mmCIF file of C-alpha atoms in Angstrom:
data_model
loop_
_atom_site.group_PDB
_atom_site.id
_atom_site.type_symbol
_atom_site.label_atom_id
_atom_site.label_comp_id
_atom_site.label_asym_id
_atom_site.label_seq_id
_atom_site.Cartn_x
_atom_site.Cartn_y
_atom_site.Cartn_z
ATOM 1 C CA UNK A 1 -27.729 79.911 74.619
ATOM 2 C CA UNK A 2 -30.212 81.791 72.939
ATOM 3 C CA UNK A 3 -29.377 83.463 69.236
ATOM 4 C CA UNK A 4 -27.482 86.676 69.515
ATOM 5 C CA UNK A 5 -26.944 86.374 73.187
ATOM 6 C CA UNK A 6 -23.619 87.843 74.258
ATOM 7 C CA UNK A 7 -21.104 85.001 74.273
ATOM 8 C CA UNK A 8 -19.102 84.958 77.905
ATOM 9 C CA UNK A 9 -15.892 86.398 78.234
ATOM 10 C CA UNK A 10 -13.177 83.568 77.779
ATOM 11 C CA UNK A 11 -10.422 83.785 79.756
ATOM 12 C CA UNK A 12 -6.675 83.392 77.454
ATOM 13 C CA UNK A 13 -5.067 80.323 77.243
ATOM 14 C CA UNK A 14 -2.794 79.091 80.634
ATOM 15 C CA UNK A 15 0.264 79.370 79.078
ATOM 16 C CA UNK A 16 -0.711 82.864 77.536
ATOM 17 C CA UNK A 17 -1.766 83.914 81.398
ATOM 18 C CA UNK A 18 1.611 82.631 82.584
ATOM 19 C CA UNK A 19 3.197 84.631 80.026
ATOM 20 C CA UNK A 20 1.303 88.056 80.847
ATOM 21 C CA UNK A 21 2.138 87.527 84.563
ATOM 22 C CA UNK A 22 5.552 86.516 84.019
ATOM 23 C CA UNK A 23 6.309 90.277 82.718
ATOM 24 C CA UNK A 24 4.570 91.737 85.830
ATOM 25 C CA UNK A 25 6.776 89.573 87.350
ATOM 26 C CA UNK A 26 10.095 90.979 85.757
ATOM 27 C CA UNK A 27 9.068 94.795 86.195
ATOM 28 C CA UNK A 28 8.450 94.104 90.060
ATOM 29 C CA UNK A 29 11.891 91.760 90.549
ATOM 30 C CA UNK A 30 14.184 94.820 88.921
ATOM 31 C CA UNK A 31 13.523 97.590 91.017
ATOM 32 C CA UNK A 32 13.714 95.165 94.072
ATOM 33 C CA UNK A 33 17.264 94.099 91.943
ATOM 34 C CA UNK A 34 18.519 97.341 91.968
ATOM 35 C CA UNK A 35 17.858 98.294 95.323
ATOM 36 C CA UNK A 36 20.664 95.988 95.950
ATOM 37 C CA UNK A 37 18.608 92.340 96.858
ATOM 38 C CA UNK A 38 19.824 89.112 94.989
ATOM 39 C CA UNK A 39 17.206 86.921 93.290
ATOM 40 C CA UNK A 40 18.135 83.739 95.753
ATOM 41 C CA UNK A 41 16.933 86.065 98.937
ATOM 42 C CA UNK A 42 13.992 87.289 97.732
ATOM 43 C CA UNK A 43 10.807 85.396 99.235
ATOM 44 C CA UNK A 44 8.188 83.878 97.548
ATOM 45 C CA UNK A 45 6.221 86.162 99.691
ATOM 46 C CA UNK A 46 7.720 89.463 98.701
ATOM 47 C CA UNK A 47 7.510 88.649 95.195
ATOM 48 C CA UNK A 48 3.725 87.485 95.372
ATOM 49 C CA UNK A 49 3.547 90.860 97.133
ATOM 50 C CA UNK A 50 5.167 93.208 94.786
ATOM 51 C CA UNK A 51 2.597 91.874 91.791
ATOM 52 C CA UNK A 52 -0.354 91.792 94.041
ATOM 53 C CA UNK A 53 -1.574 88.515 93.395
ATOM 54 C CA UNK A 54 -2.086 85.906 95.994
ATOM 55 C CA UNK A 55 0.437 82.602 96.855
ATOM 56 C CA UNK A 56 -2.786 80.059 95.653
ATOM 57 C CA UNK A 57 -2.315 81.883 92.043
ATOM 58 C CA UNK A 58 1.197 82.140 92.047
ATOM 59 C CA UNK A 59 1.152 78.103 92.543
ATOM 60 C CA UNK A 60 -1.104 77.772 89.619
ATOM 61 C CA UNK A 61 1.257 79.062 87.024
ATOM 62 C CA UNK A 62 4.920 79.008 88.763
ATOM 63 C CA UNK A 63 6.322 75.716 90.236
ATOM 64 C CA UNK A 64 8.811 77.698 92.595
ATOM 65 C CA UNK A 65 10.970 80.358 92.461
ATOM 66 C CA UNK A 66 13.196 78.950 89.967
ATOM 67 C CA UNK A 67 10.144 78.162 87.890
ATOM 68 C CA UNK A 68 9.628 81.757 87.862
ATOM 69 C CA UNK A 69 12.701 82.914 87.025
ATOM 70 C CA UNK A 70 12.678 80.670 83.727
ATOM 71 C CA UNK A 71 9.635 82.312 82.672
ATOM 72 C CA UNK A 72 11.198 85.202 83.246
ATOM 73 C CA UNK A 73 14.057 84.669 81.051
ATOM 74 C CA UNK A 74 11.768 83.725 78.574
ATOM 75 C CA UNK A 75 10.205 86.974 78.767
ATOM 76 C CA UNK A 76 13.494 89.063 78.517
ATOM 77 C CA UNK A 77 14.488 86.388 75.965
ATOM 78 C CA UNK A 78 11.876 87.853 73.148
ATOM 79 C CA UNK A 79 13.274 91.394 74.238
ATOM 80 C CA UNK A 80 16.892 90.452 73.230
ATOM 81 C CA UNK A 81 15.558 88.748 70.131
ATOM 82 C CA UNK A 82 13.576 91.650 68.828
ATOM 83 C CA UNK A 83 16.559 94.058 69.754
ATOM 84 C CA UNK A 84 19.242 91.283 68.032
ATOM 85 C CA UNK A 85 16.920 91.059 64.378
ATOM 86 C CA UNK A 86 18.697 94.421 63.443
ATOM 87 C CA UNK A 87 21.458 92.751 63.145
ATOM 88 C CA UNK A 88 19.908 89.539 61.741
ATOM 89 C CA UNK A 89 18.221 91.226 59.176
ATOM 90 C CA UNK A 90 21.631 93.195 58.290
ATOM 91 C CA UNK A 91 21.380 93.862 54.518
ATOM 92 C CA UNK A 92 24.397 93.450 51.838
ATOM 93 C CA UNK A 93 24.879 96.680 50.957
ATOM 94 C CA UNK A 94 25.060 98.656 54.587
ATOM 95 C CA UNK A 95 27.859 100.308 56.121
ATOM 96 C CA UNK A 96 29.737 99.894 59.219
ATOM 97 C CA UNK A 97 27.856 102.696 61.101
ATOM 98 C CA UNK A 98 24.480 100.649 60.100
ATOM 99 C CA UNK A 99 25.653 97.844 61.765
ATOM 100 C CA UNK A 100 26.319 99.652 65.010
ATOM 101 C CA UNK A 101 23.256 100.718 64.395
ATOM 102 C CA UNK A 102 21.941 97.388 64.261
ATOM 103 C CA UNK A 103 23.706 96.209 67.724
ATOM 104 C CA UNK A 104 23.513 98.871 69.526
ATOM 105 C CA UNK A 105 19.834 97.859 70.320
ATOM 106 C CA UNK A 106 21.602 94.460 72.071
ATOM 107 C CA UNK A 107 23.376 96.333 74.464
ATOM 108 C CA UNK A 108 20.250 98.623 75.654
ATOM 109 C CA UNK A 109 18.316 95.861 75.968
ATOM 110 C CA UNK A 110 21.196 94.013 77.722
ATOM 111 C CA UNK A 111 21.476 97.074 80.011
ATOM 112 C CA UNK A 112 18.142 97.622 81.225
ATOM 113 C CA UNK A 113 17.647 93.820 82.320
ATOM 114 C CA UNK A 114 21.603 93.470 83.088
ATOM 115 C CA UNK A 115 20.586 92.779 86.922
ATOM 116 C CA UNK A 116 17.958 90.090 86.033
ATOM 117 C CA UNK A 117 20.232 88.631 83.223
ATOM 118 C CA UNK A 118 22.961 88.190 85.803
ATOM 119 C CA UNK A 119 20.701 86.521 87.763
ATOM 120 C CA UNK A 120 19.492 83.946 85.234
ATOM 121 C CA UNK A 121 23.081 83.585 84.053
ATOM 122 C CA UNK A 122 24.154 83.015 87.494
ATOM 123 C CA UNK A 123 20.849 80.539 88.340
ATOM 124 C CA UNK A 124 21.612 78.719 85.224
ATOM 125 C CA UNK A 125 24.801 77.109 87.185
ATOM 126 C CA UNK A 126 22.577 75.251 89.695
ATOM 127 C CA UNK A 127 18.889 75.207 87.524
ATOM 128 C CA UNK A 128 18.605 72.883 85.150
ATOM 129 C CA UNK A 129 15.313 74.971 83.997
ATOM 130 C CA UNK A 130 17.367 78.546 83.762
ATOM 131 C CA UNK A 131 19.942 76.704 82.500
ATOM 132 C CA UNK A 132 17.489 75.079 79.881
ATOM 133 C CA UNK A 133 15.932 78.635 79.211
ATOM 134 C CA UNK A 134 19.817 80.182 78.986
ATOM 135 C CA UNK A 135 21.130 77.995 76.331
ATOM 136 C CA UNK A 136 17.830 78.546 74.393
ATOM 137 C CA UNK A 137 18.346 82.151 74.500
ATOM 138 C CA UNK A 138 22.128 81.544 73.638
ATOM 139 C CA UNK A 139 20.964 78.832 70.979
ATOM 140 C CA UNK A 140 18.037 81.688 69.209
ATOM 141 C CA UNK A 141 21.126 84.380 69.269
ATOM 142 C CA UNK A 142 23.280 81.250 67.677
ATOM 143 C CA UNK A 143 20.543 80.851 64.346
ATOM 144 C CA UNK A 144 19.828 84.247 63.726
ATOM 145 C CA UNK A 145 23.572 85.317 63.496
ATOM 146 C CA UNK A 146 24.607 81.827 61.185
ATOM 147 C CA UNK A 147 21.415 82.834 58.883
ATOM 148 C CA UNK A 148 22.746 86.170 58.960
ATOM 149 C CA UNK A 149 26.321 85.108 58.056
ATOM 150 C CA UNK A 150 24.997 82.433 55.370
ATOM 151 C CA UNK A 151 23.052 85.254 53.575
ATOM 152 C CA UNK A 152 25.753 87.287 53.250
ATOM 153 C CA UNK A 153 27.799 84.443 52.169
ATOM 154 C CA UNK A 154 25.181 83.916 49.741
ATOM 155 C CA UNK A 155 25.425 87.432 48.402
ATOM 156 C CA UNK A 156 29.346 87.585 48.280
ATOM 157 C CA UNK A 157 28.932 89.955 51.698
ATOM 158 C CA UNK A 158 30.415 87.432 53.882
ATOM 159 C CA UNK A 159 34.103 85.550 53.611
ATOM 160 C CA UNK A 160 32.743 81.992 51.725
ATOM 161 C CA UNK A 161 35.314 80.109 53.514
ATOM 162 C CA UNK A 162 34.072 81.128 57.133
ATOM 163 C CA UNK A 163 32.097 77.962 58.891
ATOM 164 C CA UNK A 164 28.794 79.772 59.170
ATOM 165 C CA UNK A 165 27.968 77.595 62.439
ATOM 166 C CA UNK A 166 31.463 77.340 64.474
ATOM 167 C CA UNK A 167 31.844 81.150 63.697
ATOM 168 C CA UNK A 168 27.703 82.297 64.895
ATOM 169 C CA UNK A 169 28.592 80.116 68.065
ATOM 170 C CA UNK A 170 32.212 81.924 68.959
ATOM 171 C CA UNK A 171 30.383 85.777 68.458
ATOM 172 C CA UNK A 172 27.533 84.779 70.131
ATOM 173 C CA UNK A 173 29.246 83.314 73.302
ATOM 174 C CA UNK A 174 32.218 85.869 73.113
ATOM 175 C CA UNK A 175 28.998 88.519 73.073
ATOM 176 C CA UNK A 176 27.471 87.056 76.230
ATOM 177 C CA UNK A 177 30.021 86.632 78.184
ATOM 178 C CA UNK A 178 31.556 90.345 77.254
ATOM 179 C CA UNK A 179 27.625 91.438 78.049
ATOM 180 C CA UNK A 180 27.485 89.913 81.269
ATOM 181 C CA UNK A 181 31.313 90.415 82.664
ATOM 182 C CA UNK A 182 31.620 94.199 81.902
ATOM 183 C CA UNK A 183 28.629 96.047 80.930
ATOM 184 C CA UNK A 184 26.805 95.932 84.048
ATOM 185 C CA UNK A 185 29.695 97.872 86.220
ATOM 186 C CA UNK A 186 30.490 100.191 82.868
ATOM 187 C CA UNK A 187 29.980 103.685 82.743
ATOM 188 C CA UNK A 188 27.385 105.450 79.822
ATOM 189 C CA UNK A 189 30.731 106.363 78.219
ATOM 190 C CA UNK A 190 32.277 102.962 78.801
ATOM 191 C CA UNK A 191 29.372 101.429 77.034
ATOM 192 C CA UNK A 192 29.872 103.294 74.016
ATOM 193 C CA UNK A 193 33.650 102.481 74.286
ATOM 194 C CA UNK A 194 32.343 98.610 74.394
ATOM 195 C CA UNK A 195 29.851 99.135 71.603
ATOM 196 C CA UNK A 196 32.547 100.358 69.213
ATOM 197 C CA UNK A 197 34.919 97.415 69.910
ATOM 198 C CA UNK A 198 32.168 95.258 69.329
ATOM 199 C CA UNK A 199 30.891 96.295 66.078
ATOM 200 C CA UNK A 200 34.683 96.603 65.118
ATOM 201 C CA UNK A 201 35.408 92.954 65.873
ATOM 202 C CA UNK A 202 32.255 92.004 63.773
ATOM 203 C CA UNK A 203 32.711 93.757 61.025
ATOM 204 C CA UNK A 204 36.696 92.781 60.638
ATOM 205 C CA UNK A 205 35.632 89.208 61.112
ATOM 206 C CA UNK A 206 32.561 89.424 58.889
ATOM 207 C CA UNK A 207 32.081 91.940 56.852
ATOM 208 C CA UNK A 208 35.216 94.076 55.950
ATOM 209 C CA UNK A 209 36.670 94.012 52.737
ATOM 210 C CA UNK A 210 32.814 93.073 51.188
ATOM 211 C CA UNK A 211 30.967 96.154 52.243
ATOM 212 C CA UNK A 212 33.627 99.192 51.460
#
């Protein structure tokens, strides 16, 4: 190529192309989610439809539908982890209404991909790949809070005697579940209701009598 010729464009990375069209992917499934269609009856045809791409390229990047759906959840997966490092981050010296604060980002995020979550959660029985992808996002929530809890252990913000590990792995399964089982059919008002007992139950169990 001669000097100072214009180098061709170079296309990104496959993974970094599977990525990019795996989010297309999630804001065409949820509409077609909340108009009342489960994940398991939507075609490969609809869904190579509703992201205008054709079935050879949809073959290049996605195994199947299940394939899909564990990119998916690895998509949604970063959301939930950027709306959880509020909470991660949670300094020493906040408050109880910072760490509501600090979770209520969880549950928005939870809401707006509630339908899709319950579909990964619900694939994740039969798929060992959404199953794989689940526990990973189950398993990111699980280090972030036991960091969390060890550095305000650290810092004398944090009961010394709780098992940093055992005790990230009960709030972060108990939050799940609660997630999955009754925000989706909750009112706006109900939510809040839910958010409060939440950040109630974490900060009796981690936090109370260190931050007053």
């Amino acid at each position: 190529m001669p000097a100072g010729s214009p180098r061709p464009l170079q296309q990104p990375p496959r993974a970094e192309r599977r990525t990019l069209l795996a989010r297309h992917f999630v804001e065409a499934v949820e509409p077609l989610l909340e108009a009342g269609e489960t994940y398991a009856d939507i075609s490969v045809e609809r869904l190579i439809k509703a992201v205008d791409i054709s079935r050879s390229t949809f073959y290049v990047y996605f195994d199947d539908k299940g394939d899909l759906l564990g990119a998916m959840a690895q998509d949604v997966t970063r959301d939930l982890a950027q709306a959880g490092s509020g909470w991660f981050e949670f300094p020493v010296d906040a408050t109880k209404d910072d760490l509501r604060e600090a979770i209520r980002p969880l549950f928005e995020t939870y809401r707006r991909h509630q339908l899709l979550l319950g579909a990964i959660t619900e694939a994740a029985a039969y798929d060992p790949r959404v199953r794989e992808q689940h526990l990973a996002l189950v398993g990111q929530a699980v280090d972030g809070l036991k960091a969390q809890i060890e550095l305000q252990q650290r810092a004398g913000g944090a009961p010394a005697e709780l098992d940093a590990q055992r005790t990230a792995l009960w709030l972060t399964w108990m939050h799940e579940r609660g997630l999955y089982q009754m925000v989706p059919s909750a009112s706006a008002r109900e939510v809040h209701k839910l958010l409060d007992a939440m950040v109630d139950l974490v900060w009796r169990t981690l936090y109370a009598g260190f931050h007053d």
